[in-house]
Structure formats: C-alpha cells, structure tokens
mmCIF file of C-alpha atoms in Angstrom:
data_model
loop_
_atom_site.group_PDB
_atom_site.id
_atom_site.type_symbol
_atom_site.label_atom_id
_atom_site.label_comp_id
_atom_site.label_asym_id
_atom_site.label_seq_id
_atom_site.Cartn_x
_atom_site.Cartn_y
_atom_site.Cartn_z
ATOM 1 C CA UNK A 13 -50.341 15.622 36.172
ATOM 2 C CA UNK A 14 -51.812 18.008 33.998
ATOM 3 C CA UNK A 15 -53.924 15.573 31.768
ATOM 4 C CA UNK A 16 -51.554 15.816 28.768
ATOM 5 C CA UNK A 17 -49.522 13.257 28.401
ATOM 6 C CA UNK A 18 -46.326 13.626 25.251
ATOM 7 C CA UNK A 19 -44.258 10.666 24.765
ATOM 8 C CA UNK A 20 -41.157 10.055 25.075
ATOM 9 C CA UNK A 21 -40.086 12.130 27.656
ATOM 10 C CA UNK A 22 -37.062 12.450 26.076
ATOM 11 C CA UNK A 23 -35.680 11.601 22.670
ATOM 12 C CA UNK A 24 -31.721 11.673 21.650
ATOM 13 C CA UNK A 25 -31.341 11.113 17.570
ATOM 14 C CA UNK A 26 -28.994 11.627 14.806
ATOM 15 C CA UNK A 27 -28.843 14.503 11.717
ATOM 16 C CA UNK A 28 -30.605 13.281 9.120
ATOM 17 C CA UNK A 29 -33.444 10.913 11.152
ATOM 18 C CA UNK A 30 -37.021 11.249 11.709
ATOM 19 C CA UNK A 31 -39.222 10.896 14.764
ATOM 20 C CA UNK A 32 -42.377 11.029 15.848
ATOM 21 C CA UNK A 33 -43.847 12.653 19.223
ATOM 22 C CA UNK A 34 -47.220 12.106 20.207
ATOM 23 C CA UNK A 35 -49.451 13.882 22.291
ATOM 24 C CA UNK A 36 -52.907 12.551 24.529
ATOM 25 C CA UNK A 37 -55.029 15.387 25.279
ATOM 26 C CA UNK A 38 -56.921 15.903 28.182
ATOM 27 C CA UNK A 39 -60.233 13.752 27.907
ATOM 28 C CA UNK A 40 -63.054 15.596 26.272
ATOM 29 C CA UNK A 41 -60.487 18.376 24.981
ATOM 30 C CA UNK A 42 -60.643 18.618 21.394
ATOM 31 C CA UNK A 43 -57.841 20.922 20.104
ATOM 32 C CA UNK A 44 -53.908 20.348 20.085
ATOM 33 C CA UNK A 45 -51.633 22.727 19.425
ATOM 34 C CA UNK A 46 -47.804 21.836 18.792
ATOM 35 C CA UNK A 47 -45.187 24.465 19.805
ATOM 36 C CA UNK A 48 -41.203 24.444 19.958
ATOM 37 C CA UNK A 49 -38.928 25.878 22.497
ATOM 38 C CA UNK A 50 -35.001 26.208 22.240
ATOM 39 C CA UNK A 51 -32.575 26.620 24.512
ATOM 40 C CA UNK A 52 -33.227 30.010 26.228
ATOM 41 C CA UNK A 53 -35.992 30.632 23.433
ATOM 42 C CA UNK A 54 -39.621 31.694 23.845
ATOM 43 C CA UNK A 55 -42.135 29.331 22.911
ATOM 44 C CA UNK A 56 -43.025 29.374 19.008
ATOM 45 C CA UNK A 57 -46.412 28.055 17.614
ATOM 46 C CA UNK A 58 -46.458 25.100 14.853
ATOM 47 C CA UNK A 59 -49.493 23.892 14.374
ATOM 48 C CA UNK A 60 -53.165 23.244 15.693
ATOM 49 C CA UNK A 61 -55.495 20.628 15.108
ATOM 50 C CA UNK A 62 -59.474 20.790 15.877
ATOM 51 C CA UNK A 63 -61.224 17.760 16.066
ATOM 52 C CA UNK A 64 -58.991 15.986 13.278
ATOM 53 C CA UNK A 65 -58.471 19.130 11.001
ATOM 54 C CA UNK A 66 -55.542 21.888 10.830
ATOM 55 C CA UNK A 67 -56.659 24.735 11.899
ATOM 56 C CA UNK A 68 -53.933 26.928 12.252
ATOM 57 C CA UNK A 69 -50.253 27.013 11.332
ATOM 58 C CA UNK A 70 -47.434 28.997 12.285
ATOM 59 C CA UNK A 71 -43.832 28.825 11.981
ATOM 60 C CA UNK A 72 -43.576 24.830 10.924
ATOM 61 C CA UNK A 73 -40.909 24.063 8.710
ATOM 62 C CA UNK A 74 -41.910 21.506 5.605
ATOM 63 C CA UNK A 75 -39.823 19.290 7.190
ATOM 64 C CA UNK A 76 -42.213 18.955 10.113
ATOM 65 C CA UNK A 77 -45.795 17.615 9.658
ATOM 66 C CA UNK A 78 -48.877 16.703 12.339
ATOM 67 C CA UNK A 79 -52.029 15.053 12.430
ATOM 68 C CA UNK A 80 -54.317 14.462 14.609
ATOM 69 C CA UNK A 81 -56.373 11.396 14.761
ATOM 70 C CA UNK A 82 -59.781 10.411 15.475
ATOM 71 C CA UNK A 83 -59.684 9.401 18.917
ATOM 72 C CA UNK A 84 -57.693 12.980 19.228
ATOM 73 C CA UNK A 85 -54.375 12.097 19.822
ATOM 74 C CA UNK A 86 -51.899 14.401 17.530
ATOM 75 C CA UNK A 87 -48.678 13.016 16.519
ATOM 76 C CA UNK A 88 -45.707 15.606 15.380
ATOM 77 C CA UNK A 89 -43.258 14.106 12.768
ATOM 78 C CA UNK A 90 -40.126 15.787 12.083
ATOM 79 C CA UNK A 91 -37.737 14.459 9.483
ATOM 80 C CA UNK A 92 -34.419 15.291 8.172
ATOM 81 C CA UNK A 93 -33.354 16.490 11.547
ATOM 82 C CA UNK A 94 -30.981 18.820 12.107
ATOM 83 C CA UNK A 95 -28.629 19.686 15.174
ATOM 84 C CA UNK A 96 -31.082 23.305 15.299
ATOM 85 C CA UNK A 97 -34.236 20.885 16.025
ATOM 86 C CA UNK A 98 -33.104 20.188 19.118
ATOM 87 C CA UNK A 99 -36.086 21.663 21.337
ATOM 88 C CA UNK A 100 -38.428 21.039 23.926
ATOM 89 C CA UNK A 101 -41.378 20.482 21.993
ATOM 90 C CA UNK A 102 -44.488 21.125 24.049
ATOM 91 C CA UNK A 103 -48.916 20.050 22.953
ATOM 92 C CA UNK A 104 -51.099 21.860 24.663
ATOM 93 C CA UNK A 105 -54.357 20.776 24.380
ATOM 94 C CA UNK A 106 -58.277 23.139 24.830
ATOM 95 C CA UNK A 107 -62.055 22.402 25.024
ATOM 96 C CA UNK A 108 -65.088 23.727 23.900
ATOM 97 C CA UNK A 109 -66.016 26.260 26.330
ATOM 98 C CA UNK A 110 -62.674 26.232 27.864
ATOM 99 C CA UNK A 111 -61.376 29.395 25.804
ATOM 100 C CA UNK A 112 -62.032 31.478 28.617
ATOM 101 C CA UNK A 113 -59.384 29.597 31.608
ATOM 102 C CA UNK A 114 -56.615 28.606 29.081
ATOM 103 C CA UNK A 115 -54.506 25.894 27.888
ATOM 104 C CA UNK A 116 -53.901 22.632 29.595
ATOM 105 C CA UNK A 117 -49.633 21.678 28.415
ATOM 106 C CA UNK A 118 -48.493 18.344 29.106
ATOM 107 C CA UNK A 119 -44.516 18.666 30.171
ATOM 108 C CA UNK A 120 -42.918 18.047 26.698
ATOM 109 C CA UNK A 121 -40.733 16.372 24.706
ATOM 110 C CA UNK A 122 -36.822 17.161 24.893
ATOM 111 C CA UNK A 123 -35.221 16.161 21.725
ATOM 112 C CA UNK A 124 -31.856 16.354 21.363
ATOM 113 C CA UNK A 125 -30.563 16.129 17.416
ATOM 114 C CA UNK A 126 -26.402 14.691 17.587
ATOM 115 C CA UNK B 15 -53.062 39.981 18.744
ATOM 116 C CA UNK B 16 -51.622 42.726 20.482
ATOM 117 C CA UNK B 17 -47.937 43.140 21.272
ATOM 118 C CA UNK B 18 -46.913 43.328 25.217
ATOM 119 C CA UNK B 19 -43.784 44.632 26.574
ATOM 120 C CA UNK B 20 -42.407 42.936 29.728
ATOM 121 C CA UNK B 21 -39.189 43.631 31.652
ATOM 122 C CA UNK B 22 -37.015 41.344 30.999
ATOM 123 C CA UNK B 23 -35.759 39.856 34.748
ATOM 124 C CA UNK B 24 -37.043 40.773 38.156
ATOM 125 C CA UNK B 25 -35.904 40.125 41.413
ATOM 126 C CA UNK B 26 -38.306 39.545 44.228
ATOM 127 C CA UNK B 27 -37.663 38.587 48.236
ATOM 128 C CA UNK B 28 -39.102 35.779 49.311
ATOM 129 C CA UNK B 29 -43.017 36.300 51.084
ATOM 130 C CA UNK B 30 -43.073 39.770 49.738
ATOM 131 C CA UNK B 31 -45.675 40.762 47.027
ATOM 132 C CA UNK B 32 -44.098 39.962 43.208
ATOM 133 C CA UNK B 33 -45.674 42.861 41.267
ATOM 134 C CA UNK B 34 -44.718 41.925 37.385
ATOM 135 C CA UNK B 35 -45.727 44.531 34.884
ATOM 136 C CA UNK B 36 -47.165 44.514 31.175
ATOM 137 C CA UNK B 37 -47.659 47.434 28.715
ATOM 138 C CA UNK B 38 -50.123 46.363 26.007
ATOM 139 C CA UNK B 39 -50.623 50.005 24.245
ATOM 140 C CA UNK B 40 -52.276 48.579 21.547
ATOM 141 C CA UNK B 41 -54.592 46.374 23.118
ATOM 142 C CA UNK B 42 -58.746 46.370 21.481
ATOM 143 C CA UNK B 43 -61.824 46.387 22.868
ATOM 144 C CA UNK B 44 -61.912 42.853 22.745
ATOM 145 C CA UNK B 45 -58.981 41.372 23.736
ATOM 146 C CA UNK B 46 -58.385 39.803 26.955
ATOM 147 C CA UNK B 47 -55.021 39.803 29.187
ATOM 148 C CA UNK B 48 -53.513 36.755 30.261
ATOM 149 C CA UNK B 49 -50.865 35.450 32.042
ATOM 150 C CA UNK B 50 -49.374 32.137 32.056
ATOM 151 C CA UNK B 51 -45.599 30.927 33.559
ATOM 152 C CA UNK B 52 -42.877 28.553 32.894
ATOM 153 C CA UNK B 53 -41.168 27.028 35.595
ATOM 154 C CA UNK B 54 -37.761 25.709 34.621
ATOM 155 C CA UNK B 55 -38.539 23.559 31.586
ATOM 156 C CA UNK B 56 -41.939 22.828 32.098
ATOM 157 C CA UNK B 57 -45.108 23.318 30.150
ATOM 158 C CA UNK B 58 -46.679 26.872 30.707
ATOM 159 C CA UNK B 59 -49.648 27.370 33.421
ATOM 160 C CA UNK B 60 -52.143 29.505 33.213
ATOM 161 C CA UNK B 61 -52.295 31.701 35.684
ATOM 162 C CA UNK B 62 -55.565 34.294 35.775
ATOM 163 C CA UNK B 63 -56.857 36.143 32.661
ATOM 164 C CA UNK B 64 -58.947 39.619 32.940
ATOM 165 C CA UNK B 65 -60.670 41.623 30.079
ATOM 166 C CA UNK B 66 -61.155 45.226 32.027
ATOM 167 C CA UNK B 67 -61.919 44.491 35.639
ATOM 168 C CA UNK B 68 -59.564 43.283 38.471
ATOM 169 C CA UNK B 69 -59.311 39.640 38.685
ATOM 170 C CA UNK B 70 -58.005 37.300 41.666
ATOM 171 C CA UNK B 71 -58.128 33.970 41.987
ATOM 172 C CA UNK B 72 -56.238 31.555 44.292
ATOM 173 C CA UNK B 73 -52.688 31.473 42.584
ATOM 174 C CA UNK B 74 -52.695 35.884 42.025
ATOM 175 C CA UNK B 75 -54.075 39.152 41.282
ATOM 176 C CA UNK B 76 -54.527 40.986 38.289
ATOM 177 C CA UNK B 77 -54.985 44.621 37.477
ATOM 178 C CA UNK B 78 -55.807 46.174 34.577
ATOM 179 C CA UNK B 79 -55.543 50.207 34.189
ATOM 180 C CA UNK B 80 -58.657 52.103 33.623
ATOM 181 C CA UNK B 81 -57.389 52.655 29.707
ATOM 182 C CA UNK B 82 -56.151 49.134 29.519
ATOM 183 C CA UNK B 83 -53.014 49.877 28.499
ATOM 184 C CA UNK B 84 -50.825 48.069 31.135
ATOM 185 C CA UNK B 85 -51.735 45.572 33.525
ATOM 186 C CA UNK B 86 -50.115 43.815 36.901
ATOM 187 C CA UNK B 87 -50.160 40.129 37.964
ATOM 188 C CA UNK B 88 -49.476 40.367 41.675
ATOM 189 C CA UNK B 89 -48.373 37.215 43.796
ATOM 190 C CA UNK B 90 -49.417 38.374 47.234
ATOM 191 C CA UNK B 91 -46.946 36.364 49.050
ATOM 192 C CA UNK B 92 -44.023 34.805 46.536
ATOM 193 C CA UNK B 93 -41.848 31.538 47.491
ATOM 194 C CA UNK B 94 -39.047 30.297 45.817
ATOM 195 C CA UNK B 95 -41.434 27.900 43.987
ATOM 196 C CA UNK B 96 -42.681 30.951 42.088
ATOM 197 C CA UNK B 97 -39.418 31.212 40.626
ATOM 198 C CA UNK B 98 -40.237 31.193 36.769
ATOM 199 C CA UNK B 99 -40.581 32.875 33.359
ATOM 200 C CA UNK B 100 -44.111 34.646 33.315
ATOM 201 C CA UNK B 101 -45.755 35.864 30.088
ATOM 202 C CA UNK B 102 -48.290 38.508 29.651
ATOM 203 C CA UNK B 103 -50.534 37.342 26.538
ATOM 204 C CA UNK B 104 -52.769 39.623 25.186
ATOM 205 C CA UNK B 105 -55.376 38.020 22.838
ATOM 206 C CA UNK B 106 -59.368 37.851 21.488
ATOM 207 C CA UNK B 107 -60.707 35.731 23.049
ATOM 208 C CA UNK B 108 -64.130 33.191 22.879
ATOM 209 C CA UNK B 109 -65.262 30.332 24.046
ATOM 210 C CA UNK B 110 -64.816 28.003 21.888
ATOM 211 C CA UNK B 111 -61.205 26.789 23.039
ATOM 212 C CA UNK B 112 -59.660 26.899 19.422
ATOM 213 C CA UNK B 113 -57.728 29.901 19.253
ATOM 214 C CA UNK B 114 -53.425 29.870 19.891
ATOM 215 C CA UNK B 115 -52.031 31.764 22.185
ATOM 216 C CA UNK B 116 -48.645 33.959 21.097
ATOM 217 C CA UNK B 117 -45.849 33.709 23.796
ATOM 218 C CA UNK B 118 -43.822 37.039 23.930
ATOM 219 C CA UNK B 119 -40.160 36.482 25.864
ATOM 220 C CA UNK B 120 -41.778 37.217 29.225
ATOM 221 C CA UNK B 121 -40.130 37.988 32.429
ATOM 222 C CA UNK B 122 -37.934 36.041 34.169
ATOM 223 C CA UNK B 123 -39.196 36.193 38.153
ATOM 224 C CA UNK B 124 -36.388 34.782 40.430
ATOM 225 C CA UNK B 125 -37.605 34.735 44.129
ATOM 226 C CA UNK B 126 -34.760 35.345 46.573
ATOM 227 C CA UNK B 127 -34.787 33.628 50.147
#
C-alpha cells in the first residue's frame, strides 16, 4: 500500500457519461497530480493541484476538469466520454520537502468507455 | 526538462546485473536524473535519483558520466519481479515537492529465468 488510495478500482461506462475518480493522498502530502495512460501508452500529465489550487496543467482535454479539496483529496471529472478515454488514470501525490525522493502513485483507476 | 533517449526493450537473465541505459545530451546544470518503473499496470515507483555523483540505494545503482550526458540504473542481481517498464526522467529539481515529472516511453526490462 503505497498511501494513495484512487477509487474505484475499476470503472466500466457508456459514450456520452460522466464520472468522477477520486484520489486520497498520502497524509501530510499536499500536491496531486492526475495523469492518463492508454493501452501500451506512456503516461501523460493532466493536471496538478497544490494545497487546493491548480498549479500546473498539461494535456487535459475541456472535457476533463479536477479539484482538489480542502482536506486534499482531488477528484478528476471527465464528461462526455468517449470510447478513446478509456485509460488507466493514475494521482500521484508529493510533500513539502519530498521533491528530492519522488512521487508516491496510488495503483489507478481503469476506466473502460463502451 | 530535458529529453532522454532509452532503448526501447531489453532482455536480461535472471540474477545477472540489468544495466539499462539513458542518453540525456541536453541535460543543465541543474537538473537531476531519475528513474522510476512500471510494473505491469501499476503506478510508477521511484527508484533512485542522482544529480552528478553515483548513487545506490537498496533497490539499485546509478551512474552518471563525468559530462552527464548518459547515465545507468544498475540492478545488481535482477528477478523476474523486476520485470517492468523503467523510465529515465530528467528534471530541475527542489524541494518543495510541487513540480511534475514528464514520463518518456522508457524501456521495457523483461527478466528471463
């Protein structure tokens, strides 16, 4: 258990829905950061949150958006799904003097759009 | 961030050394080199990181050329549970925890028994 915890584990929807995937970071960690990963694709960068604001975005579509809240949890919303969402979506969360030794991931979300 | 290269696939027997290579040509002054891996489907772990002296820790080595240009994670004795995608990240680093990291494609290490 890395001390990231994503919910659901997995998630099966149709074209057209929206979801939501949430993300716990570790305790006392204070940025999230949101990436996707399709099949037999590298990892691409969304979004990160730092203590409740964005601070950094990368290759989100509009029809994904992510907050993060103030007891640090981050939720992902992605709407108007289509069958190329389907992904392992993966939060990886950091602390304050933790830059040095990494990222902590939790072990993702598998969405499958049908 | 600087751009690494990294061979696509390696092969590797099982309790020999995995030596996994990473040309960063364009690397600065103060960027640091890490390396994290993927184990089927899983989230990434970070590995080791180094800015311009040899680094080893319990999971691997790493060595970084005198000119910084290239670096090698070594796994001194691999098992098939080292079987995994590894990525050589090259990035500036603090320590403040807020920066993203910038996955490449990495290398896919499959230990042989």
């Amino acid at each position: 258990d890395s001390g990231v915890t994503q919910t659901p584990k997995h998630l099966i929807t149709a074209t057209g829905q929206r979801v939501t995937l949430r993300c716990s970071p570790r305790s006392g960690d204070l940025s999230v950061y949101w990436y996707q990963q399709s099949l037999d694709q590298g990892l691409q960068f969304l979004i990160q949150y730092y203590n409740g604001e964005e601070r950094a975005k990368g290759n989100i579509l509009e029809r994904f958006s992510a907050q993060q809240f103030p007891d640090l949890h981050s939720e992902l919303n992605l709407s108007s799904l289509e069958l190329g969402d389907s992904a392992l979506y993966f939060c990886a969360s950091s602390a304050p003097g933790q830059g040095f030794y990494g990222y902590t991931f939790g072990s993702g979300t598998r969405l499958t759009v049908v | 961030d600087a751009k690494t290269t990294q061979p696509p696939s390696m092969d590797c027997a099982e309790g020999r050394a995995a030596n996994l290579p990473c040309n960063h040509s364009t690397i600065s002054g103060n960027e640091y080199v890490y390396w994290y891996r993927q184990i089927h489907s899983q989230g990434p772990q970070y590995i080791i990181h180094g800015l311009k002296n040899n680094e080893t820790n319990e999971m691997a080595s790493l060595i970084i050329t005198e000119d910084r240009k290239s670096s090698t994670l070594i796994l001194p004795h691999a098992t098939l549970r080292d079987t995994a995608v590894y990525y050589c990240i090259v990035r500036v680093s603090s320590n403040f925890g807020n920066e993203k990291l910038t996955f490449g494609t990495g290398t896919r290490l499959t230990i042989i028994p």
